[in-house]
Coordinates of N, CA and C in Angstrom, one line a residue:
X28 N 23.2 41.9 0.2 CA 22.8 41.0 1.2 C 22.6 39.6 0.6
X29 N 23.2 38.6 1.2 CA 23.1 37.2 0.7 C 21.7 36.6 1.1
X30 N 21.2 35.8 0.2 CA 19.9 35.1 0.6 C 20.2 33.8 1.2
X31 N 19.4 33.5 2.2 CA 19.6 32.2 2.8 C 19.1 31.1 1.9
X32 N 19.7 29.9 2.0 CA 19.3 28.8 1.1 C 18.0 28.3 1.7
X33 N 17.1 27.8 0.7 CA 15.9 27.2 1.1 C 16.2 25.9 1.8
X34 N 15.5 25.7 2.9 CA 15.6 24.4 3.6 C 14.9 23.3 2.8
X35 N 15.6 22.2 2.6 CA 15.0 21.1 1.8 C 14.1 20.3 2.8
X36 N 12.9 20.0 2.3 CA 12.0 19.2 3.1 C 12.6 17.8 3.4
X37 N 12.5 17.3 4.6 CA 13.1 16.0 4.9 C 12.4 14.9 4.2
X38 N 13.2 14.0 3.7 CA 12.6 12.8 3.1 C 12.2 11.8 4.2
X39 N 11.1 11.2 4.1 CA 10.6 10.2 5.1 C 10.4 8.9 4.4
X40 N 11.1 7.9 4.9 CA 10.9 6.5 4.4 C 9.9 5.8 5.3
X41 N 8.8 5.4 4.7 CA 7.7 4.8 5.5 C 8.0 3.4 6.0
X42 N 9.1 2.8 5.5 CA 9.5 1.5 6.0 C 10.3 1.6 7.3
X43 N 10.7 2.8 7.7 CA 11.5 2.9 8.9 C 10.5 3.3 10.0
X44 N 10.6 2.6 11.2 CA 9.8 2.9 12.3 C 10.2 4.2 12.9
X45 N 9.2 5.0 13.4 CA 9.5 6.3 13.9 C 10.2 6.3 15.3
X46 N 9.6 5.5 16.2 CA 10.3 5.5 17.5 C 9.6 4.3 18.4
X47 N 10.3 4.0 19.5 CA 9.8 3.0 20.4 C 8.9 3.7 21.5
X48 N 7.7 3.1 21.7 CA 6.8 3.7 22.6 C 6.0 2.6 23.3
X49 N 5.0 3.0 24.1 CA 4.1 2.1 24.7 C 2.7 2.4 24.1
X50 N 2.0 1.3 23.7 CA 0.7 1.5 23.0 C -0.3 0.5 23.5
X51 N -0.6 0.6 24.8 CA -1.6 -0.4 25.4 C -3.0 -0.3 24.7
X52 N -3.5 -1.4 24.4 CA -4.9 -1.5 23.8 C -4.8 -1.5 22.3
X53 N -3.7 -1.1 21.7 CA -3.6 -1.2 20.2 C -3.2 -2.6 19.8
X54 N -3.4 -2.9 18.5 CA -3.2 -4.2 18.0 C -1.9 -4.2 17.1
X55 N -1.1 -5.2 17.2 CA 0.2 -5.3 16.5 C -0.2 -5.5 15.0
X56 N 0.4 -4.8 14.1 CA 0.1 -4.8 12.7 C 0.6 -6.1 12.0
X57 N 1.5 -6.8 12.7 CA 2.1 -8.0 12.1 C 1.4 -9.3 12.6
X58 N 1.2 -9.4 13.9 CA 0.6 -10.7 14.5 C -0.9 -10.5 14.9
X59 N -1.4 -9.3 14.9 CA -2.7 -8.9 15.2 C -3.1 -9.3 16.6
X60 N -2.1 -9.4 17.5 CA -2.4 -9.6 19.0 C -2.4 -8.2 19.7
X61 N -3.1 -8.1 20.8 CA -3.1 -6.8 21.5 C -1.7 -6.5 22.1
X62 N -1.3 -5.3 22.2 CA -0.1 -4.9 22.8 C -0.4 -4.6 24.3
X63 N 0.4 -5.2 25.2 CA 0.2 -5.0 26.6 C 0.6 -3.6 27.1
X64 N 0.1 -3.4 28.4 CA 0.3 -2.1 29.0 C 1.8 -1.7 29.1
X65 N 2.7 -2.6 29.5 CA 4.1 -2.3 29.7 C 5.0 -3.0 28.7
X66 N 4.4 -3.2 27.5 CA 5.1 -3.9 26.4 C 5.6 -2.8 25.4
X67 N 6.9 -2.8 25.1 CA 7.4 -1.8 24.2 C 6.9 -2.1 22.8
X68 N 6.6 -1.0 22.0 CA 6.0 -1.2 20.7 C 6.7 -0.2 19.8
X69 N 6.8 -0.5 18.5 CA 7.4 0.4 17.5 C 6.2 1.1 16.9
X70 N 6.4 2.4 16.6 CA 5.3 3.2 16.0 C 5.7 3.6 14.6
X71 N 4.8 3.4 13.7 CA 5.1 3.8 12.3 C 3.8 4.3 11.6
X72 N 3.9 4.5 10.3 CA 2.8 5.0 9.6 C 2.8 4.3 8.2
X73 N 1.6 4.0 7.7 CA 1.5 3.5 6.3 C 0.6 4.5 5.5
X74 N 1.0 4.6 4.3 CA 0.2 5.5 3.4 C -1.1 4.8 3.0
X75 N -2.1 5.7 2.9 CA -3.4 5.2 2.4 C -3.7 5.9 1.1
X76 N -4.6 5.3 0.3 CA -4.9 5.8 -1.0 C -5.6 7.2 -0.9
X77 N -6.4 7.4 0.2 CA -7.0 8.7 0.4 C -6.9 9.1 1.8
X78 N -6.6 10.3 2.1 CA -6.4 10.8 3.5 C -5.0 10.7 4.0
X79 N -4.9 11.0 5.3 CA -3.6 11.0 5.9 C -3.1 9.6 6.2
X80 N -1.8 9.5 6.4 CA -1.3 8.1 6.7 C -1.8 7.6 8.0
X81 N -2.0 6.3 8.0 CA -2.5 5.6 9.2 C -1.4 5.2 10.1
X82 N -1.6 5.4 11.4 CA -0.6 5.1 12.4 C -0.7 3.6 12.7
X83 N 0.4 2.9 12.8 CA 0.4 1.4 13.1 C 1.4 1.2 14.2
X84 N 1.2 0.1 14.9 CA 2.1 -0.3 16.0 C 2.5 -1.7 15.8
X85 N 3.7 -2.1 16.3 CA 4.1 -3.5 16.2 C 4.9 -3.8 17.5
X86 N 4.8 -5.0 18.0 CA 5.6 -5.4 19.1 C 7.1 -5.2 18.8
X87 N 7.9 -4.8 19.8 CA 9.3 -4.6 19.6 C 10.0 -5.9 19.2
X88 N 9.5 -7.0 19.8 CA 10.1 -8.3 19.4 C 8.9 -9.2 19.0
X89 N 8.3 -8.9 17.9 CA 7.1 -9.6 17.4 C 7.6 -11.0 16.8
X90 N 6.9 -12.1 17.1 CA 7.2 -13.3 16.5 C 6.9 -13.4 15.0
X91 N 6.0 -12.5 14.5 CA 5.7 -12.5 13.1 C 6.5 -11.4 12.3
X92 N 7.5 -10.8 12.9 CA 8.2 -9.7 12.4 C 8.7 -10.0 11.0
X93 N 9.3 -11.1 10.7 CA 9.9 -11.4 9.5 C 8.9 -11.8 8.4
X94 N 7.6 -12.0 8.8 CA 6.6 -12.5 7.9 C 5.8 -11.3 7.3
X95 N 5.3 -10.5 8.2 CA 4.4 -9.4 7.7 C 5.0 -8.0 8.0
X96 N 4.5 -7.1 7.2 CA 5.0 -5.7 7.4 C 4.0 -4.8 8.0

């Protein structure tokens, strides 16, 4: 009987945004302005030195997009 190959763990690039969502009340990680109730936002995560990664949100069309990460 043949053994099944082990599934390789997916690699995750933290520079890639996970998905587009709505995040009212959260602050944009680039421009630090609040995200509106019906304003699309990108969701991502940043690594921390200790503990689990922190979730961050950014405006889909943020004016500070090219400046800060």
